[in-house]
Short mmCIF file of C-alpha atoms in Angstrom, two decimals:
data_model
loop_
_atom_site.label_atom_id
_atom_site.label_comp_id
_atom_site.label_asym_id
_atom_site.label_seq_id
_atom_site.Cartn_x
_atom_site.Cartn_y
_atom_site.Cartn_z
CA SER A 4 -15.95 11.06 3.46
CA GLN A 5 -13.61 8.27 4.44
CA GLN A 6 -9.95 8.77 5.27
CA GLY A 7 -8.17 8.93 1.94
CA GLU A 8 -10.66 9.49 -0.79
CA GLU A 9 -9.46 10.38 -4.24
CA ASP A 10 -11.24 12.17 -6.96
CA PRO A 11 -11.93 11.80 -9.71
CA GLN A 12 -12.54 8.06 -9.58
CA ALA A 13 -11.53 7.84 -13.22
CA LEU A 14 -9.71 10.17 -15.56
CA SER A 15 -9.06 9.84 -19.29
CA ILE A 16 -6.65 12.15 -21.09
CA GLN A 17 -4.50 12.32 -24.19
CA GLU A 18 -0.74 11.88 -24.15
CA GLY A 19 0.99 15.14 -23.44
CA GLU A 20 -1.80 16.51 -21.27
CA ASN A 21 -1.49 17.00 -17.55
CA ALA A 22 -3.38 14.82 -15.08
CA THR A 23 -4.45 16.06 -11.68
CA MET A 24 -5.74 13.79 -8.95
CA ASN A 25 -6.96 14.88 -5.56
CA CYS A 26 -7.03 13.17 -2.19
CA SER A 27 -8.91 14.17 0.93
CA TYR A 28 -8.51 12.78 4.41
CA LYS A 29 -10.10 13.29 7.80
CA THR A 30 -7.59 12.92 10.63
CA SER A 31 -4.27 14.64 11.26
CA ILE A 32 -1.31 13.00 9.55
CA ASN A 33 2.44 12.60 9.78
CA ASN A 34 2.88 12.21 6.07
CA LEU A 35 1.00 11.41 2.90
CA GLN A 36 2.28 9.10 0.21
CA TRP A 37 1.20 8.49 -3.36
CA TYR A 38 1.42 5.07 -4.96
CA ARG A 39 0.80 3.76 -8.46
CA GLN A 40 -0.68 0.36 -9.24
CA ASN A 41 -0.75 -1.11 -12.71
CA SER A 42 -3.68 -3.41 -13.27
CA GLY A 43 -3.45 -6.42 -10.96
CA ARG A 44 0.12 -5.64 -10.00
CA GLY A 45 2.03 -4.34 -7.00
CA LEU A 46 2.13 -0.88 -5.48
CA VAL A 47 4.93 1.37 -6.60
CA HIS A 48 5.87 4.22 -4.32
CA LEU A 49 5.90 7.58 -6.08
CA ILE A 50 6.43 10.29 -3.51
CA LEU A 51 6.11 11.08 0.19
CA ILE A 52 5.22 14.51 1.51
CA ARG A 53 5.48 15.30 5.20
CA SER A 54 2.89 17.23 7.14
CA ASN A 55 5.19 20.27 7.43
CA GLU A 56 5.76 20.39 3.67
CA ARG A 57 3.48 22.12 1.19
CA GLU A 58 4.84 21.04 -2.15
CA LYS A 59 7.21 18.45 -3.51
CA HIS A 60 8.50 17.58 -6.97
CA SER A 61 9.90 14.42 -8.45
CA GLY A 62 10.49 14.38 -12.18
CA ARG A 63 7.12 14.90 -13.86
CA LEU A 64 5.29 14.58 -10.55
CA ARG A 65 4.21 17.46 -8.37
CA VAL A 66 2.47 16.89 -5.06
CA THR A 67 0.86 19.51 -2.89
CA LEU A 68 -0.42 19.19 0.64
CA ASP A 69 -2.86 21.50 2.38
CA THR A 70 -3.21 20.35 5.97
CA SER A 71 -5.76 23.05 6.75
CA LYS A 72 -8.06 21.56 4.11
CA LYS A 73 -6.86 18.02 4.73
CA SER A 74 -6.21 17.51 1.06
CA SER A 75 -3.44 16.68 -1.35
CA SER A 76 -3.09 16.72 -5.09
CA LEU A 77 -0.90 14.79 -7.48
CA LEU A 78 -0.10 16.39 -10.81
CA ILE A 79 1.49 14.38 -13.59
CA THR A 80 2.78 16.66 -16.32
CA ALA A 81 3.21 15.73 -19.97
CA SER A 82 1.52 12.40 -19.46
CA ARG A 83 2.51 9.26 -21.36
CA ALA A 84 0.60 6.12 -22.23
CA ALA A 85 2.83 4.32 -19.72
CA ASP A 86 1.32 6.46 -16.93
CA THR A 87 -1.92 4.52 -17.34
CA ALA A 88 -2.55 3.00 -13.91
CA SER A 89 -4.47 3.49 -10.67
CA TYR A 90 -3.11 6.08 -8.29
CA PHE A 91 -3.64 5.92 -4.54
CA CYS A 92 -2.93 8.26 -1.71
CA ALA A 93 -2.07 6.76 1.66
CA THR A 94 -1.87 8.56 4.98
CA ASP A 95 0.22 7.82 8.03
CA SER A 96 -1.34 9.14 11.26
CA ASN A 97 1.44 8.27 13.70
CA THR A 98 0.38 4.67 13.82
CA ASP A 99 1.97 1.76 12.04
CA LYS A 100 -0.56 1.49 9.30
CA LEU A 101 -1.06 3.32 6.06
CA ILE A 102 -4.66 4.11 5.24
CA PHE A 103 -5.26 3.98 1.52
CA GLY A 104 -7.77 5.88 -0.51
CA THR A 105 -10.12 4.50 -3.08
CA GLY A 106 -7.86 5.42 -5.98
CA THR A 107 -8.08 7.24 -9.29
CA ARG A 108 -7.95 5.17 -12.47
CA LEU A 109 -5.95 7.12 -15.02
CA GLN A 110 -6.14 6.24 -18.70
CA VAL A 111 -3.72 8.01 -21.04
CA PHE A 112 -4.50 7.58 -24.72
CA PRO A 113 -1.66 7.69 -27.25
CA GLU B 67 17.80 -1.07 -6.22
CA PRO B 68 16.72 -3.27 -3.28
CA GLU B 69 13.15 -4.45 -3.39
CA VAL B 70 10.63 -6.45 -1.43
CA THR B 71 9.99 -9.88 -2.92
CA GLN B 72 7.05 -12.21 -2.36
CA THR B 73 6.36 -15.84 -3.13
CA PRO B 74 4.36 -17.38 -4.55
CA SER B 75 2.94 -14.90 -7.05
CA HIS B 76 -0.30 -16.91 -7.20
CA GLN B 77 -1.80 -19.44 -4.81
CA VAL B 78 -4.97 -21.44 -5.25
CA THR B 79 -6.24 -23.35 -2.26
CA GLN B 80 -9.32 -25.14 -1.01
CA MET B 81 -11.46 -23.61 1.71
CA GLY B 82 -10.28 -24.75 5.13
CA GLN B 83 -6.69 -25.29 4.05
CA GLU B 84 -3.72 -23.52 5.56
CA VAL B 85 -1.63 -21.19 3.43
CA ILE B 86 1.68 -19.50 4.10
CA LEU B 87 2.60 -16.43 2.14
CA ARG B 88 6.26 -15.52 2.10
CA CYS B 89 8.02 -12.20 1.89
CA VAL B 90 11.62 -11.08 1.89
CA PRO B 91 11.69 -7.44 3.03
CA ILE B 92 14.45 -5.07 2.06
CA SER B 93 17.50 -5.97 4.11
CA ASN B 94 18.25 -3.60 7.02
CA HIS B 95 14.61 -2.54 7.16
CA LEU B 96 13.11 -2.74 10.62
CA TYR B 97 9.34 -2.49 10.13
CA PHE B 98 7.31 -5.07 8.25
CA TYR B 99 3.70 -5.07 7.17
CA TRP B 100 1.00 -7.12 5.51
CA TYR B 101 -1.85 -5.54 3.58
CA ARG B 102 -4.53 -7.05 1.41
CA GLN B 103 -6.62 -5.85 -1.48
CA ILE B 104 -9.84 -7.62 -2.35
CA LEU B 105 -10.51 -7.33 -6.07
CA GLY B 106 -11.79 -3.88 -6.91
CA GLN B 107 -11.48 -2.57 -3.37
CA LYS B 108 -9.09 -0.50 -1.27
CA VAL B 109 -5.78 -1.72 0.05
CA GLU B 110 -6.38 -2.62 3.71
CA PHE B 111 -3.88 -2.85 6.52
CA LEU B 112 -3.61 -6.21 8.26
CA VAL B 113 -0.65 -6.15 10.62
CA SER B 114 2.66 -4.50 11.41
CA PHE B 115 5.69 -6.17 12.95
CA TYR B 116 8.67 -4.67 14.67
CA ASN B 117 11.37 -6.03 16.93
CA ASN B 118 10.03 -9.57 16.53
CA GLU B 119 6.54 -8.83 17.65
CA ILE B 120 3.25 -7.52 16.33
CA SER B 121 3.03 -3.78 16.92
CA GLU B 122 -0.43 -3.20 15.49
CA LYS B 123 -3.15 -5.26 13.86
CA SER B 124 -6.49 -4.56 12.28
CA GLU B 125 -9.86 -6.13 12.95
CA ILE B 126 -9.33 -8.28 9.87
CA PHE B 127 -6.31 -9.92 11.49
CA ASP B 128 -8.18 -12.40 13.67
CA ASP B 129 -7.04 -15.67 15.23
CA GLN B 130 -6.88 -17.33 11.82
CA PHE B 131 -3.94 -15.13 10.89
CA SER B 132 -0.41 -15.18 12.22
CA VAL B 133 2.91 -13.68 11.22
CA GLU B 134 6.43 -14.82 11.81
CA ARG B 135 9.96 -13.81 11.07
CA PRO B 136 11.55 -17.25 11.17
CA ASP B 137 15.03 -16.04 10.27
CA GLY B 138 16.87 -12.86 9.45
CA SER B 139 15.37 -12.43 6.02
CA ASN B 140 11.89 -13.95 5.69
CA PHE B 141 8.57 -12.60 6.93
CA THR B 142 5.55 -14.87 6.60
CA LEU B 143 1.79 -14.57 6.83
CA LYS B 144 -0.10 -17.73 7.71
CA ILE B 145 -3.82 -18.20 7.31
CA ARG B 146 -4.77 -21.27 9.30
CA SER B 147 -8.11 -22.19 7.78
CA THR B 148 -8.86 -20.22 4.68
CA LYS B 149 -12.31 -18.89 3.88
CA LEU B 150 -13.74 -17.83 0.55
CA GLU B 151 -13.57 -14.20 1.65
CA ASP B 152 -9.81 -14.47 2.16
CA SER B 153 -9.42 -14.39 -1.62
CA ALA B 154 -7.42 -11.24 -2.30
CA MET B 155 -4.05 -9.87 -3.28
CA TYR B 156 -1.74 -9.87 -0.26
CA PHE B 157 1.04 -7.31 -0.14
CA CYS B 158 4.07 -7.30 2.08
CA ALA B 159 5.80 -4.00 2.81
CA SER B 160 8.78 -2.78 4.78
CA ASN B 161 10.34 0.47 5.84
CA SER B 162 13.70 1.36 7.21
CA GLY B 163 12.46 2.92 10.41
CA THR B 164 15.46 5.24 10.53
CA SER B 165 13.14 8.14 11.27
CA GLY B 166 10.67 6.14 13.29
CA ARG B 167 7.62 4.88 11.52
CA ALA B 168 7.06 7.91 9.34
CA GLU B 169 8.96 6.55 6.40
CA THR B 170 8.23 5.34 2.94
CA GLN B 171 6.75 1.86 2.92
CA TYR B 172 8.04 -0.22 0.03
CA PHE B 173 5.66 -2.84 -1.25
CA GLY B 174 6.27 -6.20 -2.80
CA PRO B 175 4.56 -7.35 -6.01
CA GLY B 176 1.89 -9.25 -4.09
CA THR B 177 0.56 -12.79 -3.84
CA ARG B 178 -2.81 -13.38 -5.42
CA LEU B 179 -4.68 -15.86 -3.23
CA LEU B 180 -7.75 -17.64 -4.53
CA VAL B 181 -9.77 -19.74 -2.13
CA LEU B 182 -12.15 -22.21 -3.76
#
């Protein structure tokens, strides 16, 4: 798999349900970041988790990082229609660049 | 809250023309970046800029591309002779660099470039 691959590619849920998205990567990292992108719009930073951290919370977001499995998950609890967007993980491997994943398209139905 | 801004939001140009995409990073940030996203594809790194010089660039960033920080606030990406395949959304980003490079990168809203 490529550095930064998310699954599922697409996810449809009802409002109030939880949404879980996963990201896998190949090389060692300094940190992993999650971004949201509404259709055709800019990237909004959600959360950054460092390689020495295992879990982080921000509001309704919960991110986990398992460096032994080279994977991360993003959980959105009590989803809302406004959470409908594409979600990307991006890894920083001690270079200047972020490497983005392919993204998960989340659709939350009212 | 401070944010990265980009102009224009949309740009349509003819193949072979030069375009300049403009960005105003968050003030007091030290690292600046350009990324692009071809429709339906991943966001791809183009170039990073620190201390008034390019610190890293990707294979995409060939001789047709250049970046400049002409003053204390603007950061520009120039494409000298656009090709059809340059059509994409171009994102500028910056980070504070207070903990080195391993910091949150804040992205602008993007410039959608269409080359005809």
